[in-house]
Short mmCIF file of C-alpha atoms in Angstrom, two decimals:
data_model
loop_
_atom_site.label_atom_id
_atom_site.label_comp_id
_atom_site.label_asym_id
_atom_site.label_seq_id
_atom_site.Cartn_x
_atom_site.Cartn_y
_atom_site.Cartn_z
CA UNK A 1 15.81 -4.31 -26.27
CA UNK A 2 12.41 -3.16 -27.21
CA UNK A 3 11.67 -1.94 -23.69
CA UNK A 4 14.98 -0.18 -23.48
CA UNK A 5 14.20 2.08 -26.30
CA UNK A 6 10.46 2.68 -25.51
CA UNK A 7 11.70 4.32 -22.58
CA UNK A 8 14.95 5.94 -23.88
CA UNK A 9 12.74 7.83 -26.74
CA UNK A 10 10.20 8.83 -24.62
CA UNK A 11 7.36 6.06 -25.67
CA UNK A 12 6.60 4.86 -22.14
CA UNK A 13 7.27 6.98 -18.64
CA UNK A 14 9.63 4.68 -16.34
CA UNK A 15 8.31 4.33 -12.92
CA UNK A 16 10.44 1.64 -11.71
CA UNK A 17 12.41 1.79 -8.19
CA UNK A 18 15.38 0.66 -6.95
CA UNK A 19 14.97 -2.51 -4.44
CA UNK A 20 18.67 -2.27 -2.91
CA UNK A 21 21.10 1.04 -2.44
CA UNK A 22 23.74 1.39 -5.46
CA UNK A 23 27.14 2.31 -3.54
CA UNK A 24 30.26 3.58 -4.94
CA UNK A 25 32.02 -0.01 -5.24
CA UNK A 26 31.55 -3.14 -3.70
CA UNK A 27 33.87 -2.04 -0.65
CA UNK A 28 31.37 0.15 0.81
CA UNK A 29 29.31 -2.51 1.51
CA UNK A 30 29.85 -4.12 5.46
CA UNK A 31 29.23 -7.57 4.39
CA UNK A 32 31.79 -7.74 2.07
CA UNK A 33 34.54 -8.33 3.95
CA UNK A 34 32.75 -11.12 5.64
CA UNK A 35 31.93 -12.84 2.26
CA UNK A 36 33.15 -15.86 0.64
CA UNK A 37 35.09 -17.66 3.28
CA UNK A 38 36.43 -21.04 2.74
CA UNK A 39 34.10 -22.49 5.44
CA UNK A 40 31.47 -20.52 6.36
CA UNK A 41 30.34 -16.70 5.76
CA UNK A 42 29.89 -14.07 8.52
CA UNK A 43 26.98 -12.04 9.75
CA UNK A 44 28.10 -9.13 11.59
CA UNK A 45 25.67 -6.49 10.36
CA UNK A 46 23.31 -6.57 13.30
CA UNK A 47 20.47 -4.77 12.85
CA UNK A 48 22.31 -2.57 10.02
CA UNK A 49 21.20 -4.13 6.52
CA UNK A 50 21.30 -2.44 3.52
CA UNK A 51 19.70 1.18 3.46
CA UNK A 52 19.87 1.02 7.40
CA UNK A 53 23.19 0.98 7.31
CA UNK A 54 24.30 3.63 4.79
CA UNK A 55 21.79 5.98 5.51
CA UNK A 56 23.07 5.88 9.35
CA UNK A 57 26.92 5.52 8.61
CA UNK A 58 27.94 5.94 4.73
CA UNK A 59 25.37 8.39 3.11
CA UNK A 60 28.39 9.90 1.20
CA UNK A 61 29.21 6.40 -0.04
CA UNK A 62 25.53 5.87 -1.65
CA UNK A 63 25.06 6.77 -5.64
CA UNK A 64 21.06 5.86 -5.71
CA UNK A 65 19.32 5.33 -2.90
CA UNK A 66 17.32 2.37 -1.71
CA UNK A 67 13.97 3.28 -3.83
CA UNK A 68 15.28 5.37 -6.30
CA UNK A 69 13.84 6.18 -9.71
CA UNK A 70 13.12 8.20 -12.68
CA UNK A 71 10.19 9.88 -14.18
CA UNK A 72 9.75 12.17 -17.62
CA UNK A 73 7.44 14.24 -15.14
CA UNK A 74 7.05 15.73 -11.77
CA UNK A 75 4.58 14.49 -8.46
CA UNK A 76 3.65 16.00 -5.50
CA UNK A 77 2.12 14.27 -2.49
CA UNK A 78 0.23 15.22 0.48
CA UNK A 79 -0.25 12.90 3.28
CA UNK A 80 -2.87 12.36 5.68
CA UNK A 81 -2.13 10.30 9.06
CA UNK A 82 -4.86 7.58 11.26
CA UNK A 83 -3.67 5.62 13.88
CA UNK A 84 -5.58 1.93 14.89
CA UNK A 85 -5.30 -0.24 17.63
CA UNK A 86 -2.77 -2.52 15.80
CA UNK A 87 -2.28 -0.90 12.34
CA UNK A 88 -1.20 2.69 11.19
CA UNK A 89 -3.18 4.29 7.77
CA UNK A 90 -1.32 6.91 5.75
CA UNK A 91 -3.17 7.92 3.25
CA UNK A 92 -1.27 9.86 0.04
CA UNK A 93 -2.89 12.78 -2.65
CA UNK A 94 -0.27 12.60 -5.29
CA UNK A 95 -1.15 14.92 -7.94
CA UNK A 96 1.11 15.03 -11.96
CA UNK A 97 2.85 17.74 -11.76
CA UNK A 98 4.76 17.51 -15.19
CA UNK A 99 3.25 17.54 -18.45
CA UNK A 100 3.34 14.25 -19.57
CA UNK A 101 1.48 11.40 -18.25
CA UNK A 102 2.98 8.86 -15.40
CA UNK A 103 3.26 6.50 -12.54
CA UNK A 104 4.83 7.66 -8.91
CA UNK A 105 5.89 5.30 -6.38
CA UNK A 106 4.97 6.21 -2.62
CA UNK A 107 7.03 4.84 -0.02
CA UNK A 108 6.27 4.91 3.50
CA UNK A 109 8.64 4.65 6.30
CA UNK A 110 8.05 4.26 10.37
CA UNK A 111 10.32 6.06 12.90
CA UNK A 112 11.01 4.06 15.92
CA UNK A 113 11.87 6.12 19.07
CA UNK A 114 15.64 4.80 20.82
CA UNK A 115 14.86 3.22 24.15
CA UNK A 116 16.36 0.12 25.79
CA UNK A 117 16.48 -1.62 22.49
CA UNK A 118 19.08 -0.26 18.89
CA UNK A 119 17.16 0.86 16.39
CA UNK A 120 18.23 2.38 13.08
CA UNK A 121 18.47 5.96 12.71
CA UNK A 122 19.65 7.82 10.42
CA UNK A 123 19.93 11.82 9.27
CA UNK A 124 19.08 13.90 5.93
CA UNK A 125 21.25 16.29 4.71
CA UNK A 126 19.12 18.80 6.35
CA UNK A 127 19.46 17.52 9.81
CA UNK A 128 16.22 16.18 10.12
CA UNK A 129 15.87 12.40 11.80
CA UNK A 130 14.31 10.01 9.09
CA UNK A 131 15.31 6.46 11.09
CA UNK A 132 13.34 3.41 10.17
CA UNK A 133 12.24 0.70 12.57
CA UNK A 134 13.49 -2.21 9.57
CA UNK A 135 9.55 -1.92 7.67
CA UNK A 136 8.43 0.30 4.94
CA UNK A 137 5.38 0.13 3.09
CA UNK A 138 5.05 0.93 -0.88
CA UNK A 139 2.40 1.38 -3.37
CA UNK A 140 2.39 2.33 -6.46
CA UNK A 141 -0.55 4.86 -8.35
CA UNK A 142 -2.34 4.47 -12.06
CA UNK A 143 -0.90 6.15 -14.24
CA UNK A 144 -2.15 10.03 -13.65
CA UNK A 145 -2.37 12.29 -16.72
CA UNK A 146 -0.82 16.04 -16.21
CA UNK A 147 -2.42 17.32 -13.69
CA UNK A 148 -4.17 14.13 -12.37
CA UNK A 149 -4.28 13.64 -8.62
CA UNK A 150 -5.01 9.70 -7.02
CA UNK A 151 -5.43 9.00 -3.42
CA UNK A 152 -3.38 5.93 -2.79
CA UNK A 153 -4.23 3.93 0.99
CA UNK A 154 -1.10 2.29 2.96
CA UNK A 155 -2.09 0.45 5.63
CA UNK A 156 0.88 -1.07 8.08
CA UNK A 157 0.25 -3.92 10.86
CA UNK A 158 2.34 -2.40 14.12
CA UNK A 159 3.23 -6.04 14.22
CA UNK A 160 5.54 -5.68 11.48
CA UNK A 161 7.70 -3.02 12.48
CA UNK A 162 7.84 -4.27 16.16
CA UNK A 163 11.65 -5.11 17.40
CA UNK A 164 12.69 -8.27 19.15
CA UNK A 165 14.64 -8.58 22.38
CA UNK A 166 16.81 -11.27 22.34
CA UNK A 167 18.55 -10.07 25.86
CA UNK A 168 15.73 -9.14 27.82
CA UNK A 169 16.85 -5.42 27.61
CA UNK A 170 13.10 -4.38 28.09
CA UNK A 171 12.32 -6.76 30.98
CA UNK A 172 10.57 -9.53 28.11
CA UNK A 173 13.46 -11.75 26.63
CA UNK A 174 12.60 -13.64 23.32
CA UNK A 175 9.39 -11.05 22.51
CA UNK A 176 8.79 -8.72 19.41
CA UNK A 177 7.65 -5.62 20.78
CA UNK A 178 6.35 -2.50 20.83
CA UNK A 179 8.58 0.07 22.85
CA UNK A 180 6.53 2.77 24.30
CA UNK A 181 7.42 6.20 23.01
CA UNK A 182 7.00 8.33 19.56
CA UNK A 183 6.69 6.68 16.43
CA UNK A 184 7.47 8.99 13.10
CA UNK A 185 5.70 8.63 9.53
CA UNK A 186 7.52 9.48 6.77
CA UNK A 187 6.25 9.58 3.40
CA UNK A 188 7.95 10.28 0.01
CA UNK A 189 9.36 9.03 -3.45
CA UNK A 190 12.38 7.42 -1.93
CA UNK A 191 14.16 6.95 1.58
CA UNK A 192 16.68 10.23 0.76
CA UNK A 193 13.77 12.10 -0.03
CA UNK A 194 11.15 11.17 2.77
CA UNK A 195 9.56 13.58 5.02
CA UNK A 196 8.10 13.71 7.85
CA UNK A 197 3.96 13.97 7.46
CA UNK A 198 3.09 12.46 11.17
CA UNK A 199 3.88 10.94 14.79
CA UNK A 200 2.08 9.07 17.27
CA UNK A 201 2.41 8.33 20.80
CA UNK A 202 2.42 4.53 21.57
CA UNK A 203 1.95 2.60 24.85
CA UNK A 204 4.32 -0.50 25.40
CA UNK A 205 2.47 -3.30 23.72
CA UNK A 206 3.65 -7.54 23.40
CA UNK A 207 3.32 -8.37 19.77
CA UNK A 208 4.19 -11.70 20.70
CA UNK A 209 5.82 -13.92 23.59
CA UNK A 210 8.50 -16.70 22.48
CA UNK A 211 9.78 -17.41 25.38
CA UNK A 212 6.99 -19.93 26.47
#
């Protein structure tokens, strides 16, 4: 109760952000009608879990998006891009905006390009492609006074956005891999609001072999 008016009267600056997607009612969500059977429950999502799936087929359904959030001020960011052998760095310059002190959340999302394996993909309002390859990376800055910039470092294994073949689709059944092509970065407050900062072109690379 205490916290809830702090931040209703203005004594602390909310920073928190949503960990799911907040749809319309319960029947928007494509598990539901696969819930609560008298045996067993379905799985017939696929690949298409939360955000991935509304933000390919039911961003009209959505009320607050998967990392959503509210601030008494205003950020901006500017992004910076470095590609490793096996890691991506993004590197964020948020600067406060506003007039009154606060916390942003950065949120960092990888692009995977459509090739012999489904991937999700998905479309802003504005047309632009902002599809995620199932990883995103957050981090969170101090708490920046009006006017305040910090430079906050996201560093992402490629290991952890790599997809796995189950079919042998690519030629290498029961691997997570890398499928050659370009990868997009996409940094912002919240997966609605992402941009696109960067992209990289990567060679076909074997996370790891199950098969053996």
């Amino acid at each position: 109760g205490n916290g809830v008016c702090d931040v209703l009267t203005g004594r602390v600056n909310p920073c928190g952000r949503l960990t799911d997607t907040i749809a319309e009612c319960i029947e928007d969500y494509p598990c539901t009608a696969n819930f609560g059977d008298a045996k067993r429950n379905y799985y017939k999502e696929d690949i298409y879990v939360g955000y991935r799936y509304f933000e390919t087929f039911a961003k009209n359904k959505v009320i607050y998006p998967f990392g959503y959030g509210l601030s008494y001020t205003t950020f901006s960011m500017e992004s910076a891009f470095a590609e490793q052998k096996d890691s991506i760095e993004v590197k964020t310059t948020v600067r406060n905006t506003g007039n009154l002190a606060g916390k942003e959340v950065v949120q960092v999302y990888i692009e995977a390009p459509q090739v012999a394996l489904d991937k999700m993909g998905f479309f802003d309002d504005f047309g632009k492609k902002i599809s995620s390859a199932g990883q995103e990376a957050i981090a969170k800055t101090k708490e920046l006074a009006s006017g305040e910039t910090q430079t906050v470092t996201i560093t992402i294994p490629k290991s952890v956005y790599a997809s796995y073949d189950d079919t042998g689709a690519t030629g290498h059944k029961d691997c997570f891999l890398l499928e050659a092509g370009m990868y997009g970065i996409y940094v912002g407050a919240d997966v609605r609001s992402a941009e696109r900062v960067a992209e990289y072109e990567q060679d076909f690379l074997i996370i790891e072999d199950l098969e053996e």
